[in-house]
Structure formats: C-alpha cells, structure tokens
PDB file of C-alpha atoms in Angstrom:
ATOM      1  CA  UNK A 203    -119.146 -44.705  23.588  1.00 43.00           C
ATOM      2  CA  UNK A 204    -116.905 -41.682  24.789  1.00 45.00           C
ATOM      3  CA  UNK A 205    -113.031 -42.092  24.846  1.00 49.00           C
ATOM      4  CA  UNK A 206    -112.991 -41.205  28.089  1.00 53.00           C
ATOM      5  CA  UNK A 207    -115.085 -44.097  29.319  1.00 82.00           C
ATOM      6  CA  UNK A 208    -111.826 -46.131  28.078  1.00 87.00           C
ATOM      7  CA  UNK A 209    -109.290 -47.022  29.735  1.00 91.00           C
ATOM      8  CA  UNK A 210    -106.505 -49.906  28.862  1.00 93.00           C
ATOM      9  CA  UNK A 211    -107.653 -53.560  30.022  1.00 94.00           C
ATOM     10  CA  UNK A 212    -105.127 -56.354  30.072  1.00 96.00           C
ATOM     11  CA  UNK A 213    -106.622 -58.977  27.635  1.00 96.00           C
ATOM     12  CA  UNK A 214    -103.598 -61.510  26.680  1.00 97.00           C
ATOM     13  CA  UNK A 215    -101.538 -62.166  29.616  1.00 97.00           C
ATOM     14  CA  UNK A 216     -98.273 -62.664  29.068  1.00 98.00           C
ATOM     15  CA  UNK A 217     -98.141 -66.809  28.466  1.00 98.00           C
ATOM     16  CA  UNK A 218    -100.210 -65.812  25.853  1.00 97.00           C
ATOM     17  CA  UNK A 219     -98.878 -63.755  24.110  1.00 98.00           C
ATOM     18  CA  UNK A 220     -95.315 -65.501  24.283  1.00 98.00           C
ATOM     19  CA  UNK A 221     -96.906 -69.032  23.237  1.00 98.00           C
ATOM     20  CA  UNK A 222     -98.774 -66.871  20.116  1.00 97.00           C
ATOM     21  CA  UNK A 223     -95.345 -65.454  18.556  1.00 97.00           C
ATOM     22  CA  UNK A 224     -93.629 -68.742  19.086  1.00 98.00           C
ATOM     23  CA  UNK A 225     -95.683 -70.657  17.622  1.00 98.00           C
ATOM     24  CA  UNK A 226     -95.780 -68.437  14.753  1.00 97.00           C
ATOM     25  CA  UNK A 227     -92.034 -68.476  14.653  1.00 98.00           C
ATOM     26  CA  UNK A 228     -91.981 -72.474  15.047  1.00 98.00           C
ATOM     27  CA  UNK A 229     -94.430 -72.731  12.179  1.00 97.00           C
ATOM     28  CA  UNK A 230     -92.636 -70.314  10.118  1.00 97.00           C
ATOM     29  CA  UNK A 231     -89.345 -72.417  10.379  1.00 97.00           C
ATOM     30  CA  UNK A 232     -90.764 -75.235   9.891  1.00 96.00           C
ATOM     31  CA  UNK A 233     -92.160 -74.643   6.599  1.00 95.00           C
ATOM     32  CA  UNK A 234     -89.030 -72.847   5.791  1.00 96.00           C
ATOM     33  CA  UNK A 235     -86.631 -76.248   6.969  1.00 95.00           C
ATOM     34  CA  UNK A 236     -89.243 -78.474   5.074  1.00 93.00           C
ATOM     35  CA  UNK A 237     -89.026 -76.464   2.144  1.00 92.00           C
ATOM     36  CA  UNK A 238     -85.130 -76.662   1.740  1.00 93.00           C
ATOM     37  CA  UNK A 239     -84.934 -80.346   3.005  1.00 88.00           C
ATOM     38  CA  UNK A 240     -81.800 -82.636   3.038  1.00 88.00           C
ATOM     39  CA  UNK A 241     -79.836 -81.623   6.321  1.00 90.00           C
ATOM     40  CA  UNK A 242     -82.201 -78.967   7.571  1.00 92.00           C
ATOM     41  CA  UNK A 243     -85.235 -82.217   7.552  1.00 93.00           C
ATOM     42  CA  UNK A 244     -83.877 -82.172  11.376  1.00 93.00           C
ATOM     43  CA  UNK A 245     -84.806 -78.632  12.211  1.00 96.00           C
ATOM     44  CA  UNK A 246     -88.154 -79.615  10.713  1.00 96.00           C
ATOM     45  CA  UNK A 247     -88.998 -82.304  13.118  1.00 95.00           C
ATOM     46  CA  UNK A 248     -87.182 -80.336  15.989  1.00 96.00           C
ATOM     47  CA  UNK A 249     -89.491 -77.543  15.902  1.00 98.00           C
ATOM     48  CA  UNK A 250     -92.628 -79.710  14.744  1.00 97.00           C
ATOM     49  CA  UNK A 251     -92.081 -80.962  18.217  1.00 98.00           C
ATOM     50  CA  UNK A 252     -91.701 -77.617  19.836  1.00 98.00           C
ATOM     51  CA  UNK A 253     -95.133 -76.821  18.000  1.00 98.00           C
ATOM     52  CA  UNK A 254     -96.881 -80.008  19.447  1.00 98.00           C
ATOM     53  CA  UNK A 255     -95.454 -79.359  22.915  1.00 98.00           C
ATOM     54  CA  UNK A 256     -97.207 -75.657  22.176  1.00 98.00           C
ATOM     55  CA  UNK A 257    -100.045 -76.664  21.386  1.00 98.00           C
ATOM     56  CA  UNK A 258    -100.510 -79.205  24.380  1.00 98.00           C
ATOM     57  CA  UNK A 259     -99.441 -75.934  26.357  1.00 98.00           C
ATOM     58  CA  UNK A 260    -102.076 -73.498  24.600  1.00 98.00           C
ATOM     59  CA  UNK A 261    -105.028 -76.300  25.048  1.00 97.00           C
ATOM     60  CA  UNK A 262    -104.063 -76.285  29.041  1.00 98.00           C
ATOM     61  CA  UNK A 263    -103.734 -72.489  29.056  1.00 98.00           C
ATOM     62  CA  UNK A 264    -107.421 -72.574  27.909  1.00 96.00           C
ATOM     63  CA  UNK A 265    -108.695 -74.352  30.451  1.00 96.00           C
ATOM     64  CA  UNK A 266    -106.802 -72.445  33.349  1.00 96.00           C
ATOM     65  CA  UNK A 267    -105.411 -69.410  31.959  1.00 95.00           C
ATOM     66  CA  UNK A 268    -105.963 -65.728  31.765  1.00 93.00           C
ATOM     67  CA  UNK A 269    -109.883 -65.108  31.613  1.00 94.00           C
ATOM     68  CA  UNK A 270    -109.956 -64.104  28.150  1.00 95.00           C
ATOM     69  CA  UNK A 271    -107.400 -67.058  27.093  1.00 95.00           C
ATOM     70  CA  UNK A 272    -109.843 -69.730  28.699  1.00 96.00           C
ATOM     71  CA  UNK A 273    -112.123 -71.292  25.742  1.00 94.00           C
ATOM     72  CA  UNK A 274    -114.811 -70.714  28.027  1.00 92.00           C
ATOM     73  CA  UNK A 275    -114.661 -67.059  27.318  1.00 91.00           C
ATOM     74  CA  UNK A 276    -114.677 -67.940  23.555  1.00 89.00           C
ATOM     75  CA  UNK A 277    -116.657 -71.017  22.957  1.00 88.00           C
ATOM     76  CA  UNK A 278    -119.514 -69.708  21.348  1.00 89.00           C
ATOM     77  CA  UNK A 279    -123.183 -71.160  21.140  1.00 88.00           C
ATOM     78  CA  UNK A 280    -124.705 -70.874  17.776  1.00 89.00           C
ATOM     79  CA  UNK A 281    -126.758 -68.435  18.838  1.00 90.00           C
ATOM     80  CA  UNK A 282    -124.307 -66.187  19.913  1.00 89.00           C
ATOM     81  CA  UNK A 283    -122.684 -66.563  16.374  1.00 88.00           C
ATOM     82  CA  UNK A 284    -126.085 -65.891  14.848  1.00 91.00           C
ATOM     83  CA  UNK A 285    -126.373 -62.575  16.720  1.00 91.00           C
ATOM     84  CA  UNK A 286    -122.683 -61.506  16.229  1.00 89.00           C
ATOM     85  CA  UNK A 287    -123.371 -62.332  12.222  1.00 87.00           C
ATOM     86  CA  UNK A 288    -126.617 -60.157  12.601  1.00 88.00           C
ATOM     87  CA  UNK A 289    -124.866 -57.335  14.268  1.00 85.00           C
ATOM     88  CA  UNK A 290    -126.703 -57.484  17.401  1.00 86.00           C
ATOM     89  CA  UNK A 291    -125.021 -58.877  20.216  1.00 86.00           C
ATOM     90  CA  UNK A 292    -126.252 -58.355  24.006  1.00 84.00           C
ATOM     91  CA  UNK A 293    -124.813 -56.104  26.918  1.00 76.00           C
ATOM     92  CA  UNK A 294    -122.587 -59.122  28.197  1.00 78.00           C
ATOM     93  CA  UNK A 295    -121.582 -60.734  24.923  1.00 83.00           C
ATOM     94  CA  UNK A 296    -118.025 -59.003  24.540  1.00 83.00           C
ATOM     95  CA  UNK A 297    -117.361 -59.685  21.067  1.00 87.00           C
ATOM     96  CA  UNK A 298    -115.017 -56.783  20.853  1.00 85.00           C
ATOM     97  CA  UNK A 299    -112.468 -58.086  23.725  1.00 91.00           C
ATOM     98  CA  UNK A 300    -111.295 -61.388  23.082  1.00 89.00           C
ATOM     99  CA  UNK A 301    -112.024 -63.733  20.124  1.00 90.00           C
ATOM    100  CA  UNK A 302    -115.198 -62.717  17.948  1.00 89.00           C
ATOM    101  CA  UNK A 303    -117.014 -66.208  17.194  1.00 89.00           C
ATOM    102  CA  UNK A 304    -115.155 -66.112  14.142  1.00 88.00           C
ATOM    103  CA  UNK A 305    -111.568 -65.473  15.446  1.00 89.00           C
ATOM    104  CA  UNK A 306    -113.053 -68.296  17.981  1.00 91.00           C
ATOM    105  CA  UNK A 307    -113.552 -70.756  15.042  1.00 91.00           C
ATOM    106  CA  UNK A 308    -109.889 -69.489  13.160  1.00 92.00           C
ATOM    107  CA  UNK A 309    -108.489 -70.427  16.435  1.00 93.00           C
ATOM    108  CA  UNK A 310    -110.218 -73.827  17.268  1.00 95.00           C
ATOM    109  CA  UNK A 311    -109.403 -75.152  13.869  1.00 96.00           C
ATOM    110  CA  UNK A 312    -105.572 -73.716  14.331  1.00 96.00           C
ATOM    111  CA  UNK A 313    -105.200 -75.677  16.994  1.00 97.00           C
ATOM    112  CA  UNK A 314    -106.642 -78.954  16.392  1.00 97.00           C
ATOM    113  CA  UNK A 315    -105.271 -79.199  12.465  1.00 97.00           C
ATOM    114  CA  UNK A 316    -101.500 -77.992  14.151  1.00 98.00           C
ATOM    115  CA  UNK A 317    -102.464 -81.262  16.009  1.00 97.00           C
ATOM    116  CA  UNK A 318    -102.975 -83.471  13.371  1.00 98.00           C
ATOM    117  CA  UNK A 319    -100.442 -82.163  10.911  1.00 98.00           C
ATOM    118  CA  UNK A 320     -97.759 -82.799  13.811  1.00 97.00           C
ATOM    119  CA  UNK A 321     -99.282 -86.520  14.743  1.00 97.00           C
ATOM    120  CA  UNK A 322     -99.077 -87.389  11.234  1.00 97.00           C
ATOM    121  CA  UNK A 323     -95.297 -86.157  11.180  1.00 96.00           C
ATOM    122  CA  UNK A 324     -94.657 -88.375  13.646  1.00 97.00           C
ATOM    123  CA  UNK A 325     -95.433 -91.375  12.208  1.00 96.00           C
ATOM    124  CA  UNK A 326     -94.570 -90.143   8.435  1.00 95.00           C
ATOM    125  CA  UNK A 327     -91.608 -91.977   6.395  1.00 91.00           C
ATOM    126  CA  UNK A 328     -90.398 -90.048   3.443  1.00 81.00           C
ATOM    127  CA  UNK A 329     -88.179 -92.991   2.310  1.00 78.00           C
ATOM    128  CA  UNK A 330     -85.630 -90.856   1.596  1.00 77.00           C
ATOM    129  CA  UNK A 331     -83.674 -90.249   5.178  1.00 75.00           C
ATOM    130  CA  UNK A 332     -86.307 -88.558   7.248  1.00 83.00           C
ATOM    131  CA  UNK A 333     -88.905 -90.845   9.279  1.00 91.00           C
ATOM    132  CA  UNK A 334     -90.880 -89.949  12.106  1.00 93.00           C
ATOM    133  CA  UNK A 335     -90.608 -91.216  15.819  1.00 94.00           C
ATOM    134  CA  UNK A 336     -93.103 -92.963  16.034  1.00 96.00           C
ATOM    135  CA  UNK A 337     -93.022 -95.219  12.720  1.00 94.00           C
ATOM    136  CA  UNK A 338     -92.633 -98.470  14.548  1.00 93.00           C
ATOM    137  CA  UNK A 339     -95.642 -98.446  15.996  1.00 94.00           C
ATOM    138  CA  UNK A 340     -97.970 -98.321  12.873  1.00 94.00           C
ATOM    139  CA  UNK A 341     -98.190-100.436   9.686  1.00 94.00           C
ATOM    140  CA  UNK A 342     -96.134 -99.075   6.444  1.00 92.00           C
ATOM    141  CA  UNK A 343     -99.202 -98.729   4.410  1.00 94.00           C
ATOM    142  CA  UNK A 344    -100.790 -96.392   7.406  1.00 96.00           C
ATOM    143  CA  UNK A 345     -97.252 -94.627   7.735  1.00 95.00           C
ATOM    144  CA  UNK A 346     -97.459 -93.919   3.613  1.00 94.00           C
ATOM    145  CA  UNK A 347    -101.063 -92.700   3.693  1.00 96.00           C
ATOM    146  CA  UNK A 348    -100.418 -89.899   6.997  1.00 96.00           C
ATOM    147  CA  UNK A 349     -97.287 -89.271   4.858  1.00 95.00           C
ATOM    148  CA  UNK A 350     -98.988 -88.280   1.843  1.00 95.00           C
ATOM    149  CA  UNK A 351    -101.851 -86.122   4.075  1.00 96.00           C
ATOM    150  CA  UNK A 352     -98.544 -84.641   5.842  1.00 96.00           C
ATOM    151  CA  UNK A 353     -97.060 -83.349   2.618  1.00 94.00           C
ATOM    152  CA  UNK A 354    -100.460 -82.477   0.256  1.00 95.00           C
ATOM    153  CA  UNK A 355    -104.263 -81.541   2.434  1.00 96.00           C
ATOM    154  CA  UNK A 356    -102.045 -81.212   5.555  1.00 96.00           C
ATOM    155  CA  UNK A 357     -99.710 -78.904   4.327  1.00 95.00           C
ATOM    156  CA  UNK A 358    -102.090 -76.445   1.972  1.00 97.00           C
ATOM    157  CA  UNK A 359    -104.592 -77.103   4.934  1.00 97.00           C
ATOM    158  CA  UNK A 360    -102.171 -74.958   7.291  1.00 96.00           C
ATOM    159  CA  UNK A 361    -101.395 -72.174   4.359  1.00 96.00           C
ATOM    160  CA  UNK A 362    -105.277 -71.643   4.045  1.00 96.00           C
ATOM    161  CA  UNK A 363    -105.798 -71.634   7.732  1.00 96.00           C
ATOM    162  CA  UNK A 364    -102.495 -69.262   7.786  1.00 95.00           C
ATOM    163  CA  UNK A 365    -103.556 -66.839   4.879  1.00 95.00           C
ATOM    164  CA  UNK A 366    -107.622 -66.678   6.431  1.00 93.00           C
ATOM    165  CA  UNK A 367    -106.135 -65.440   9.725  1.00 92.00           C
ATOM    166  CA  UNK A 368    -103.418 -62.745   8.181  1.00 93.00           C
ATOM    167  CA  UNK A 369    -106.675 -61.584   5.606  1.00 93.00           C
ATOM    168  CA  UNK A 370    -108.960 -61.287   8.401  1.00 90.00           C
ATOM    169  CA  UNK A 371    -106.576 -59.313  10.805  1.00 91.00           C
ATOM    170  CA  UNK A 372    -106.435 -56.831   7.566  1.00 93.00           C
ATOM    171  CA  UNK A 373    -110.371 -56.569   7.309  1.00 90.00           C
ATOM    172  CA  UNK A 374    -110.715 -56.117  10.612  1.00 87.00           C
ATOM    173  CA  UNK A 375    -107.605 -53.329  10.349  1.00 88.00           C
ATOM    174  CA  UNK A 376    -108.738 -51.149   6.910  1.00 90.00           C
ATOM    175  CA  UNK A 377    -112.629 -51.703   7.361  1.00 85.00           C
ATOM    176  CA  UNK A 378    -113.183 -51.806  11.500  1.00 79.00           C
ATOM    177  CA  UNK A 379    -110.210 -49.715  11.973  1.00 85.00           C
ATOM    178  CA  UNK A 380    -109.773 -52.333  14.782  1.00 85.00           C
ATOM    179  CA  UNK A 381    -106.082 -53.602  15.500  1.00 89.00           C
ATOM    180  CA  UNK A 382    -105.414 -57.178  16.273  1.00 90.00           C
ATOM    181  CA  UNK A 383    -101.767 -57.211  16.199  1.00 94.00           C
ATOM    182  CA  UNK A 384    -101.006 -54.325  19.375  1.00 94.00           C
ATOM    183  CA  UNK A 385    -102.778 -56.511  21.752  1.00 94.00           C
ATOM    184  CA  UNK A 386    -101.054 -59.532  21.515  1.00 95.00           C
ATOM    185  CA  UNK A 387     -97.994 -57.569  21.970  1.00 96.00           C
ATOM    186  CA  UNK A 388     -98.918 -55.226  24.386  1.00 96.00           C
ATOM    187  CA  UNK A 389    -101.384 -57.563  26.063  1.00 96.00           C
ATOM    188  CA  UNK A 390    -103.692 -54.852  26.639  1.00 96.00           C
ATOM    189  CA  UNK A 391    -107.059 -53.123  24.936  1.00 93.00           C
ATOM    190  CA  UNK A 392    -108.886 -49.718  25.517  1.00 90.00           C
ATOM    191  CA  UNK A 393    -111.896 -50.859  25.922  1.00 90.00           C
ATOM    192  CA  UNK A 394    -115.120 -49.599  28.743  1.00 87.00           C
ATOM    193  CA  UNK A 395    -113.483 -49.940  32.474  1.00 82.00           C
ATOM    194  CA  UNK A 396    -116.782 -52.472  33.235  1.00 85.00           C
ATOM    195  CA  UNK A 397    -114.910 -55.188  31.166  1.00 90.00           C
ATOM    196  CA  UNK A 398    -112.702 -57.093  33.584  1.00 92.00           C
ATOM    197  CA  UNK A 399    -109.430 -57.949  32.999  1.00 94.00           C
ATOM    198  CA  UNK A 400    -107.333 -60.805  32.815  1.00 95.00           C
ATOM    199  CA  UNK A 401    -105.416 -61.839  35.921  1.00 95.00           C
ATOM    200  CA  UNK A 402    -101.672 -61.390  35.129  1.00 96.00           C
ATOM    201  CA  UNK A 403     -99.086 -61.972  37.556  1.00 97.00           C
ATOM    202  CA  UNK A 404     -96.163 -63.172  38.065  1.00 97.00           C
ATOM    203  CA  UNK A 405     -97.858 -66.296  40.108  1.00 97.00           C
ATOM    204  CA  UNK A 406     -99.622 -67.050  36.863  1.00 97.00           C
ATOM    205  CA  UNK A 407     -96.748 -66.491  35.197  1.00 98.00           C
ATOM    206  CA  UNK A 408     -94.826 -68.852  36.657  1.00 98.00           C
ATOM    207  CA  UNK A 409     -97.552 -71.391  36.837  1.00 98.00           C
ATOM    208  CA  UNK A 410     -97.726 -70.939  32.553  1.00 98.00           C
ATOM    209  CA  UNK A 411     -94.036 -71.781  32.829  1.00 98.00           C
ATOM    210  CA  UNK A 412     -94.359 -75.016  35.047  1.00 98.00           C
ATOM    211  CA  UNK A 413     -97.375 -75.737  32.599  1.00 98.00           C
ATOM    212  CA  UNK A 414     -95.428 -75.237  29.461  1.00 98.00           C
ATOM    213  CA  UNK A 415     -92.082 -77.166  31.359  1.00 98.00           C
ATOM    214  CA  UNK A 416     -94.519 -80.214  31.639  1.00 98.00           C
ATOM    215  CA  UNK A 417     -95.632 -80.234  28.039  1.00 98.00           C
ATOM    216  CA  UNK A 418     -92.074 -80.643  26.972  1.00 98.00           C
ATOM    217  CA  UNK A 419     -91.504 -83.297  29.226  1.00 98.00           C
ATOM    218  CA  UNK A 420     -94.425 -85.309  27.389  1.00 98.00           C
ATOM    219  CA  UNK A 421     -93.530 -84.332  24.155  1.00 98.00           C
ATOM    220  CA  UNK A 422     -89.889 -85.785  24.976  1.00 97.00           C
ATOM    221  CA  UNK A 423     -91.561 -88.873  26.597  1.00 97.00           C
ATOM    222  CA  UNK A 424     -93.275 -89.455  23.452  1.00 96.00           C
ATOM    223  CA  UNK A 425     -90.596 -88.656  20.979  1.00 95.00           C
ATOM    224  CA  UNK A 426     -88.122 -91.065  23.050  1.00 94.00           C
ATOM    225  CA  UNK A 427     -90.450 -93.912  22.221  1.00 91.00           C
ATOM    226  CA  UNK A 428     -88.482 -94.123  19.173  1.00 79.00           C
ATOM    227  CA  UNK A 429     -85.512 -95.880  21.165  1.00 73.00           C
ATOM    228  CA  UNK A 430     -87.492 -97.350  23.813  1.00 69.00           C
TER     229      UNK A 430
END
C-alpha cells in the first residue's frame, strides 16, 4: 500500500474523543481523591458520578454515534477474532481503523467494570464518614460486601484493565509503529480513501451534547434518591 493512496479519514468524532480524555481525567482524580481520603472522599464520589454519567453517555454514543464509535463497527464475531489472531483478515474487515478485536474486548470490559465499580460506590459505607447514595436501599451486610469489592478486586480490577490498555498502546507504538494516541486527539487516520469516514458535524455534535446533558440528568435523578 503506497502513501499516496492515503489520505486522512476522520475516525473519532469529536464526542469521542472529548468523552475518552475525560473519562481518563475523572478516573485519574478519582483514584488520586480516594487515595488521600478524609475531606477530598467528596471529590471521589463527585467525579465517580461524572464517570457513571460518562459511561451511560459512551454506551448511547455506541449505539448512535460516529460510524466507527458505534459497537456495531467493533463487535466482533469469534471468527473475526480468529482471523485477526491468524493474521489474515478479509478486504472489508478494517482491523486497522477503529478497534482491533482486542482493543474491542479492552474497551467492552472498560466500560462495563467502570459500571460496576461505580454501582458498588454507590451503595458502599466505609463507616468512617463516607457512604454512598444509595445505602438505604440495600441491607448492611450487602452494603459491607460491594464495599469490600469497591476497595480490593474492584479497585486492582481497574489498575489491570488501566495498565493492559497503556502496555498495549506501547506494543502497538515500538513493534507496529502504529500510533493510538494522535487519533483520539486529532480524530483523524491516514488510512486508503475507500475507508469511509465518520460523520462529524456540528449537528452530531450537538446531538452528543443533548445526549451527554441527559445522562447527567439521570445520574442526578439517581444520586438525589438519597434525600428522596
């Protein structure tokens, strides 16, 4: 494949690429405000909500978003995964645009343990001065158990998760010489002008935004059941 058969192809819209970086950031703080505790135990749960309402956004985003966002552009059947594994992949598979079945997978399993290690937050009591919203609502002995998941497998679930996905955008960096990190702040790949780019606008923009608006409405909702 010639150079000049290249051109740049908008892969990550925008939404994307803004919901990737802050979750990153949210995640990053969190640990961070978890870490030092006492007064900063309300920055914790403050942006563990601003990861679930992220999270509710990204799983929309998938289903509506830019083409290569959508998980139907990175669901992949097993034998897909087979022939990306093998090193033979067809004309139309694309495993060099989006998510690989692998970065598929890293992603998948971001997204649903992010979702788990937020629910149990919000129903964890670390009898100290820090309970969850939504503590009422379940037994003390089911609060205790999520707590401990929330602070041991939870926790060192999310570093694993965290330290697969920086080690593989390194691989894929020294041995492919392929760069992960431009794209998702550029948005775009040079890649053969057949591939078809994501749609981009500022339409879809501002539909990402309503999108994202709603998911902090819920998240809100839910968090103010605390009071209710």
């Amino acid at each position: 494949m010639r150079n000049e058969l290249l051109r740049p192809v908008r892969i990550w819209d925008l939404p994307t690429r803004l919901f990737h970086w802050a979750l990153v950031l949210c995640v990053l703080g969190s640990v961070i405000s978890a870490k030092v505790g006492g007064n900063a135990m309300v920055w914790h749960m403050r942006l563990g909500y601003a990861v679930l309402a992220l999270v509710a956004f990204r799983i929309l985003w998938g289903v509506v978003g830019g083409r290569w966002s959508r998980f139907s552009s990175f669901v992949y059947s097993p034998a897909a995964l087979l022939r990306y594994l093998r090193g033979r992949p067809k004309d139309d598979d694309h495993f060099e645009v989006g998510h690989n079945p692998l970065g598929a997978f890293s992603v998948l399993a971001m997204l649903a343990w992010l979702l788990v290690q937020v629910g149990s937050g919000l129903i964890a009591d670390d009898e100290i001065a820090s309970t969850g919203p939504l503590i009422r609502f379940v037994s003390g002995e089911l609060s205790l158990a999520w707590t401990s998941y929330h602070k041991s497998y939870g926790q060192w679930g999310l570093f694993v998760l965290v330290g697969l996905h920086v080690a593989a955008i390194a691989f894929y960096r020294l041995r492919h010489r392929n760069d992960l990190i431009g794209p998702m702040f550029s948005g775009d790949k040079q890649l053969p002008t057949a591939v078809p780019a994501a749609t981009d606008s500022l339409a879809t923009r501002l539909f990402a935004l309503t999108l994202l608006g709603a998911c902090i409405a819920a998240v809100y909702l839910l968090v103010s059941l605390e009071t209710v």
